[in-house]
Amino acid sequence: MLDHALGRPSAGLKRIQVLVFAFIAYRIIKSPKAGPNMMALRYLDEKFASLPPWKIVFGTLSIAWILKNFFLTLGLNAPEPLARMYTRNFYRASYVLTSLDAGFLTAMNVRPKFLRDILSVLFAAFYLVFPDTADEKVRKFRAHPTIEMMRVSWEKSMNPYLRLATAADRPYVAIREDIIIERPDPPSVSSFPDRELGPIKARLYFTGTRDELRRSRELILLLPGGGFVAMPPKCHEDYVSQWAVISKVPIVAIEYGKAPEFPYPFALEECFDAYRSIVESNGGAIGFEGWYESDAQGHQLKKAPIKIVMVGDSAGGNLVVGVVMRCLETYEKHIPPPNGLVLIYPCLSFDMSCWMPSEQLKLMRAESHKNLSLKSLSESKHNIKKNSPLTPQEAPRKIDVLKDEVDRSKSWYHIFKPRPSHPPGPSIPSSLSMTSRMSYFTDRIITPEMMRAMALLYLGTSPVPVDLASDYYLSPVMAPDDLLARFPKTYLLCGEKDPFVDDTVVFAGRLRENKQKARKEWERMMRKVEHGGGVEALADKKQKQKLAQANGTHMNGTANGTAKGNGAAPERVRTHIFSRDPDTMVRVKILEGVSHAMFQMLSLLPEAKQATRMTAEWFTEILKDPGVDDHGDDLTEFMIRDIHQRDRAPSGPQVGPYYPAYGVPQHAPCPHIRVDGTCDPQGSHRSLNGSVNGLHAEDRYGSTGSVRFEGSGDEDAYSDLSDSPDPIPILDEVDEKHILERRRTEIGSLLYSIDG
């Protein structure tokens, strides 16, 4: 009270107040038996003289508790803002997590560690009994979060007593160990040229034997979340262990560098290096056989590339998408993207704005028509209660993740409640629809203050100039259309009341939209091929047949599904990335009444166990898929060009972060397609080596040129397809300032040298 009266709320003043009160109480208790010369106290002394001490203590505490809740008993209490926001199971789990957070934060500064571990659990037990006190304690800590506070709160699963209590949720895994992944050689370009980059730490999980691990052909690569600042792989072992048992596939979790010690883009570059080392060694970097195996006669046989599913939760989902984009944008060296992605409540935007843009609302409406699980999210954004615009939609009592069932039944006591007489609220204009970050700013797991703190810690000391408006490695929801069209199969999971749910829905909508454009372009081009349009100049019939084989499928090294060699089994069919149905390439699952970090509540939340099983089944489904080809070949580039032309996109080179695979960046590739030769300073364009096998199309900038196509075993050169070829613009003809700005933003302080 005194600190508020003085206008300076202070823990020190409150501490003095408590000590003064304790001193006065002590003097009263130690006074002579007659007590102070006050009639009221003498009367109470006479009345309570015959009562035993325990009754006096119990009565005193009971009266104090009743007085504390006096307004509640009279119905004058404030409304509960989160009473209907979550399912019962999630609210119960968040209540336990909040009590644990309060206990661990209370004991945060206790030394030594063994005493801090014990007191953290004891204090948490106290806050379980007093949840309102726990909420208030955690709210004050989160108002000004520090890096130590966030790590203590999010890494509490490392406490030995909590690990013992949750041991049943970590099934036995035969191989559970820390490993080291060597950096690729030659190394990738780094934004930290002055920092010595050592090997990458990771943790391996596998239920099989060492020999089975060595012969594995599949891998789940996990980039664990933690707000870019906390939570090594051991904090995720509960659900990762269950994934390993259900999927029977090796899982490698990368322990990337955390901010602020390792700011943006260190984690992205380290995860990309880990992925590149695994891909280039075909798993040899993590204990697989690698590229070669021995047959019964001892001959060395080259193996097919291993299949990889990348998965990331929260901040890890951001890094997973960044690694895939880096693979698609790397030139000089082909780095294939993974077979599929699983993104769990990913953070895909650093935009903290309040209102949703109209184009994002259109994507959300389109997704809600395709996905019934988005219906409640869409309704909550477009309808409000009449006189309470910020009251969230009521969550169901419980949900079944595996059966897609929702229980919206009312409790028995609702029959005694009067039904509201006021009509439902008005529909919200699209221009007033709030983002999920603002709609759920009272979330019990992720608060706006914590999001701001994570962003500042991650970006504050970055050597790369931060551009929140256009850096799509920070905010992948802004990624270019052609990148999204070439993304592998992507499955997304998020809670309906998660502050990041908009990221999930908008990113999925953009993926589906651009894959739909690519699918239409593929169908248009295949119809053109089948009817001979645009390929009249192809003299060799074999070349035309090879194009027809590309209509939907490719056979790696074989034709029409026939086996290669004597009696050899045909290789598995792999489809072109644009030939796939967008609805099979993008899947979204929204869990009603659930917020962030559900996988960290495995011991408390039944829905989290169901979601763990569901995502493990997703891994199996993706790994069974034969996969796709041509994430960036010439045919893909030509189709992307045609899409841009029909969308009336500006012509010219697509200036973007063209990453070299290694070494110091030099000239970016001229038209972002593989060119046999160089960009002539005088403007002439040399021959184009294509995997299109004879397909003629206009060049990327709307003109046609003299093109030589090379097929497998065919060296025939074709005549010019146009009488007036135009040169393709080269880098020097583009706005130099714009290119340098993009290079500084996306790659770092290393600048591309541009000759005048």
PDB file of N, CA and C in Angstrom, residues 120-174:
ATOM      1  N   SER A 120      12.629 -25.189  -6.535  1.00  0.00           N
ATOM      2  CA  SER A 120      11.769 -24.912  -7.682  1.00  0.00           C
ATOM      3  C   SER A 120      10.534 -25.799  -7.661  1.00  0.00           C
ATOM      4  N   VAL A 121      10.727 -27.079  -7.348  1.00  0.00           N
ATOM      5  CA  VAL A 121       9.600 -28.008  -7.303  1.00  0.00           C
ATOM      6  C   VAL A 121       8.705 -27.705  -6.101  1.00  0.00           C
ATOM      7  N   LEU A 122       9.300 -27.393  -4.960  1.00  0.00           N
ATOM      8  CA  LEU A 122       8.497 -27.086  -3.770  1.00  0.00           C
ATOM      9  C   LEU A 122       7.672 -25.816  -3.968  1.00  0.00           C
ATOM     10  N   PHE A 123       8.292 -24.793  -4.524  1.00  0.00           N
ATOM     11  CA  PHE A 123       7.548 -23.560  -4.777  1.00  0.00           C
ATOM     12  C   PHE A 123       6.427 -23.792  -5.795  1.00  0.00           C
ATOM     13  N   ALA A 124       6.701 -24.618  -6.796  1.00  0.00           N
ATOM     14  CA  ALA A 124       5.666 -24.925  -7.785  1.00  0.00           C
ATOM     15  C   ALA A 124       4.472 -25.619  -7.132  1.00  0.00           C
ATOM     16  N   ALA A 125       4.730 -26.499  -6.167  1.00  0.00           N
ATOM     17  CA  ALA A 125       3.633 -27.146  -5.438  1.00  0.00           C
ATOM     18  C   ALA A 125       2.804 -26.113  -4.670  1.00  0.00           C
ATOM     19  N   PHE A 126       3.476 -25.114  -4.105  1.00  0.00           N
ATOM     20  CA  PHE A 126       2.751 -24.046  -3.412  1.00  0.00           C
ATOM     21  C   PHE A 126       1.839 -23.290  -4.380  1.00  0.00           C
ATOM     22  N   TYR A 127       2.360 -22.962  -5.571  1.00  0.00           N
ATOM     23  CA  TYR A 127       1.569 -22.187  -6.527  1.00  0.00           C
ATOM     24  C   TYR A 127       0.446 -23.014  -7.142  1.00  0.00           C
ATOM     25  N   LEU A 128       0.554 -24.330  -7.119  1.00  0.00           N
ATOM     26  CA  LEU A 128      -0.567 -25.151  -7.572  1.00  0.00           C
ATOM     27  C   LEU A 128      -1.794 -24.944  -6.689  1.00  0.00           C
ATOM     28  N   VAL A 129      -1.556 -24.653  -5.413  1.00  0.00           N
ATOM     29  CA  VAL A 129      -2.651 -24.410  -4.474  1.00  0.00           C
ATOM     30  C   VAL A 129      -3.181 -22.994  -4.615  1.00  0.00           C
ATOM     31  N   PHE A 130      -2.336 -22.072  -5.040  1.00  0.00           N
ATOM     32  CA  PHE A 130      -2.728 -20.668  -5.178  1.00  0.00           C
ATOM     33  C   PHE A 130      -2.490 -20.219  -6.626  1.00  0.00           C
ATOM     34  N   PRO A 131      -3.356 -20.649  -7.549  1.00  0.00           N
ATOM     35  CA  PRO A 131      -3.113 -20.352  -8.975  1.00  0.00           C
ATOM     36  C   PRO A 131      -3.184 -18.870  -9.310  1.00  0.00           C
ATOM     37  N   ASP A 132      -4.029 -18.103  -8.626  1.00  0.00           N
ATOM     38  CA  ASP A 132      -4.096 -16.665  -8.912  1.00  0.00           C
ATOM     39  C   ASP A 132      -2.790 -15.975  -8.563  1.00  0.00           C
ATOM     40  N   THR A 133      -2.180 -16.422  -7.462  1.00  0.00           N
ATOM     41  CA  THR A 133      -0.870 -15.877  -7.088  1.00  0.00           C
ATOM     42  C   THR A 133       0.177 -16.238  -8.129  1.00  0.00           C
ATOM     43  N   ALA A 134       0.073 -17.458  -8.672  1.00  0.00           N
ATOM     44  CA  ALA A 134       1.009 -17.879  -9.721  1.00  0.00           C
ATOM     45  C   ALA A 134       0.828 -17.038 -10.980  1.00  0.00           C
ATOM     46  N   ASP A 135      -0.429 -16.781 -11.366  1.00  0.00           N
ATOM     47  CA  ASP A 135      -0.680 -15.950 -12.548  1.00  0.00           C
ATOM     48  C   ASP A 135      -0.078 -14.562 -12.377  1.00  0.00           C
ATOM     49  N   GLU A 136      -0.264 -13.985 -11.200  1.00  0.00           N
ATOM     50  CA  GLU A 136       0.262 -12.652 -10.954  1.00  0.00           C
ATOM     51  C   GLU A 136       1.784 -12.640 -10.969  1.00  0.00           C
ATOM     52  N   LYS A 137       2.386 -13.661 -10.384  1.00  0.00           N
ATOM     53  CA  LYS A 137       3.851 -13.755 -10.365  1.00  0.00           C
ATOM     54  C   LYS A 137       4.405 -13.859 -11.787  1.00  0.00           C
ATOM     55  N   VAL A 138       3.849 -14.759 -12.589  1.00  0.00           N
ATOM     56  CA  VAL A 138       4.339 -14.967 -13.955  1.00  0.00           C
ATOM     57  C   VAL A 138       4.085 -13.730 -14.805  1.00  0.00           C
ATOM     58  N   ARG A 139       2.941 -13.072 -14.605  1.00  0.00           N
ATOM     59  CA  ARG A 139       2.640 -11.868 -15.374  1.00  0.00           C
ATOM     60  C   ARG A 139       3.683 -10.786 -15.143  1.00  0.00           C
ATOM     61  N   LYS A 140       4.115 -10.619 -13.925  1.00  0.00           N
ATOM     62  CA  LYS A 140       5.122  -9.596 -13.629  1.00  0.00           C
ATOM     63  C   LYS A 140       6.475  -9.957 -14.225  1.00  0.00           C
ATOM     64  N   PHE A 141       6.833 -11.227 -14.186  1.00  0.00           N
ATOM     65  CA  PHE A 141       8.099 -11.628 -14.797  1.00  0.00           C
ATOM     66  C   PHE A 141       8.063 -11.415 -16.311  1.00  0.00           C
ATOM     67  N   ARG A 142       6.921 -11.753 -16.930  1.00  0.00           N
ATOM     68  CA  ARG A 142       6.822 -11.651 -18.390  1.00  0.00           C
ATOM     69  C   ARG A 142       6.687 -10.213 -18.866  1.00  0.00           C
ATOM     70  N   ALA A 143       6.348  -9.299 -17.972  1.00  0.00           N
ATOM     71  CA  ALA A 143       6.231  -7.901 -18.380  1.00  0.00           C
ATOM     72  C   ALA A 143       7.576  -7.333 -18.818  1.00  0.00           C
ATOM     73  N   HIS A 144       8.664  -7.800 -18.212  1.00  0.00           N
ATOM     74  CA  HIS A 144      10.019  -7.376 -18.579  1.00  0.00           C
ATOM     75  C   HIS A 144      10.904  -8.619 -18.666  1.00  0.00           C
ATOM     76  N   PRO A 145      10.696  -9.437 -19.682  1.00  0.00           N
ATOM     77  CA  PRO A 145      11.430 -10.713 -19.750  1.00  0.00           C
ATOM     78  C   PRO A 145      12.909 -10.503 -20.024  1.00  0.00           C
ATOM     79  N   THR A 146      13.710 -11.323 -19.400  1.00  0.00           N
ATOM     80  CA  THR A 146      15.149 -11.364 -19.650  1.00  0.00           C
ATOM     81  C   THR A 146      15.490 -12.713 -20.267  1.00  0.00           C
ATOM     82  N   ILE A 147      16.672 -12.801 -20.830  1.00  0.00           N
ATOM     83  CA  ILE A 147      17.080 -14.056 -21.450  1.00  0.00           C
ATOM     84  C   ILE A 147      17.176 -15.162 -20.403  1.00  0.00           C
ATOM     85  N   GLU A 148      17.629 -14.813 -19.191  1.00  0.00           N
ATOM     86  CA  GLU A 148      17.712 -15.818 -18.130  1.00  0.00           C
ATOM     87  C   GLU A 148      16.322 -16.292 -17.726  1.00  0.00           C
ATOM     88  N   MET A 149      15.377 -15.360 -17.636  1.00  0.00           N
ATOM     89  CA  MET A 149      14.021 -15.730 -17.254  1.00  0.00           C
ATOM     90  C   MET A 149      13.398 -16.677 -18.277  1.00  0.00           C
ATOM     91  N   MET A 150      13.559 -16.369 -19.564  1.00  0.00           N
ATOM     92  CA  MET A 150      12.965 -17.219 -20.597  1.00  0.00           C
ATOM     93  C   MET A 150      13.590 -18.602 -20.597  1.00  0.00           C
ATOM     94  N   ARG A 151      14.905 -18.677 -20.382  1.00  0.00           N
ATOM     95  CA  ARG A 151      15.550 -19.995 -20.375  1.00  0.00           C
ATOM     96  C   ARG A 151      15.162 -20.800 -19.145  1.00  0.00           C
ATOM     97  N   VAL A 152      15.020 -20.151 -17.989  1.00  0.00           N
ATOM     98  CA  VAL A 152      14.574 -20.864 -16.795  1.00  0.00           C
ATOM     99  C   VAL A 152      13.150 -21.381 -16.980  1.00  0.00           C
ATOM    100  N   SER A 153      12.291 -20.554 -17.572  1.00  0.00           N
ATOM    101  CA  SER A 153      10.892 -20.931 -17.746  1.00  0.00           C
ATOM    102  C   SER A 153      10.727 -22.038 -18.768  1.00  0.00           C
ATOM    103  N   TRP A 154      11.413 -21.947 -19.901  1.00  0.00           N
ATOM    104  CA  TRP A 154      11.187 -22.895 -20.993  1.00  0.00           C
ATOM    105  C   TRP A 154      12.033 -24.157 -20.878  1.00  0.00           C
ATOM    106  N   GLU A 155      13.086 -24.112 -20.094  1.00  0.00           N
ATOM    107  CA  GLU A 155      13.946 -25.291 -19.969  1.00  0.00           C
ATOM    108  C   GLU A 155      13.742 -26.009 -18.642  1.00  0.00           C
ATOM    109  N   LYS A 156      12.571 -25.819 -18.027  1.00  0.00           N
ATOM    110  CA  LYS A 156      12.313 -26.457 -16.733  1.00  0.00           C
ATOM    111  C   LYS A 156      12.226 -27.968 -16.838  1.00  0.00           C
ATOM    112  N   SER A 157      11.989 -28.495 -18.041  1.00  0.00           N
ATOM    113  CA  SER A 157      11.955 -29.953 -18.195  1.00  0.00           C
ATOM    114  C   SER A 157      13.316 -30.587 -17.962  1.00  0.00           C
ATOM    115  N   MET A 158      14.384 -29.779 -17.891  1.00  0.00           N
ATOM    116  CA  MET A 158      15.715 -30.306 -17.586  1.00  0.00           C
ATOM    117  C   MET A 158      15.911 -30.547 -16.093  1.00  0.00           C
ATOM    118  N   ASN A 159      14.981 -30.066 -15.253  1.00  0.00           N
ATOM    119  CA  ASN A 159      15.066 -30.314 -13.813  1.00  0.00           C
ATOM    120  C   ASN A 159      15.039 -31.824 -13.547  1.00  0.00           C
ATOM    121  N   PRO A 160      15.966 -32.360 -12.777  1.00  0.00           N
ATOM    122  CA  PRO A 160      16.028 -33.823 -12.598  1.00  0.00           C
ATOM    123  C   PRO A 160      14.774 -34.408 -11.965  1.00  0.00           C
ATOM    124  N   TYR A 161      14.106 -33.675 -11.112  1.00  0.00           N
ATOM    125  CA  TYR A 161      12.914 -34.210 -10.454  1.00  0.00           C
ATOM    126  C   TYR A 161      11.714 -34.211 -11.412  1.00  0.00           C
ATOM    127  N   LEU A 162      11.633 -33.199 -12.259  1.00  0.00           N
ATOM    128  CA  LEU A 162      10.579 -33.212 -13.269  1.00  0.00           C
ATOM    129  C   LEU A 162      10.831 -34.295 -14.312  1.00  0.00           C
ATOM    130  N   ARG A 163      12.086 -34.498 -14.674  1.00  0.00           N
ATOM    131  CA  ARG A 163      12.398 -35.555 -15.634  1.00  0.00           C
ATOM    132  C   ARG A 163      12.035 -36.924 -15.062  1.00  0.00           C
ATOM    133  N   LEU A 164      12.240 -37.085 -13.775  1.00  0.00           N
ATOM    134  CA  LEU A 164      11.865 -38.349 -13.138  1.00  0.00           C
ATOM    135  C   LEU A 164      10.347 -38.520 -13.131  1.00  0.00           C
ATOM    136  N   ALA A 165       9.620 -37.416 -12.886  1.00  0.00           N
ATOM    137  CA  ALA A 165       8.165 -37.499 -12.834  1.00  0.00           C
ATOM    138  C   ALA A 165       7.554 -37.763 -14.206  1.00  0.00           C
ATOM    139  N   THR A 166       8.223 -37.342 -15.274  1.00  0.00           N
ATOM    140  CA  THR A 166       7.682 -37.517 -16.628  1.00  0.00           C
ATOM    141  C   THR A 166       8.387 -38.626 -17.399  1.00  0.00           C
ATOM    142  N   ALA A 167       9.113 -39.481 -16.712  1.00  0.00           N
ATOM    143  CA  ALA A 167       9.882 -40.534 -17.387  1.00  0.00           C
ATOM    144  C   ALA A 167       8.986 -41.476 -18.178  1.00  0.00           C
ATOM    145  N   ALA A 168       7.750 -41.669 -17.729  1.00  0.00           N
ATOM    146  CA  ALA A 168       6.842 -42.583 -18.431  1.00  0.00           C
ATOM    147  C   ALA A 168       6.499 -42.098 -19.832  1.00  0.00           C
ATOM    148  N   ASP A 169       6.630 -40.803 -20.089  1.00  0.00           N
ATOM    149  CA  ASP A 169       6.319 -40.266 -21.415  1.00  0.00           C
ATOM    150  C   ASP A 169       7.501 -40.329 -22.358  1.00  0.00           C
ATOM    151  N   ARG A 170       8.636 -40.825 -21.909  1.00  0.00           N
ATOM    152  CA  ARG A 170       9.810 -40.998 -22.773  1.00  0.00           C
ATOM    153  C   ARG A 170      10.098 -42.490 -22.892  1.00  0.00           C
ATOM    154  N   PRO A 171       9.514 -43.137 -23.883  1.00  0.00           N
ATOM    155  CA  PRO A 171       9.734 -44.580 -24.022  1.00  0.00           C
ATOM    156  C   PRO A 171      11.196 -44.896 -24.307  1.00  0.00           C
ATOM    157  N   TYR A 172      11.538 -46.145 -24.101  1.00  0.00           N
ATOM    158  CA  TYR A 172      12.923 -46.577 -24.288  1.00  0.00           C
ATOM    159  C   TYR A 172      13.315 -46.459 -25.757  1.00  0.00           C
ATOM    160  N   VAL A 173      14.449 -45.844 -25.992  1.00  0.00           N
ATOM    161  CA  VAL A 173      15.028 -45.715 -27.319  1.00  0.00           C
ATOM    162  C   VAL A 173      16.451 -46.259 -27.234  1.00  0.00           C
ATOM    163  N   ALA A 174      16.756 -47.229 -28.090  1.00  0.00           N
ATOM    164  CA  ALA A 174      18.046 -47.927 -27.988  1.00  0.00           C
ATOM    165  C   ALA A 174      19.225 -46.971 -28.157  1.00  0.00           C
TER     166      ALA A 174
END
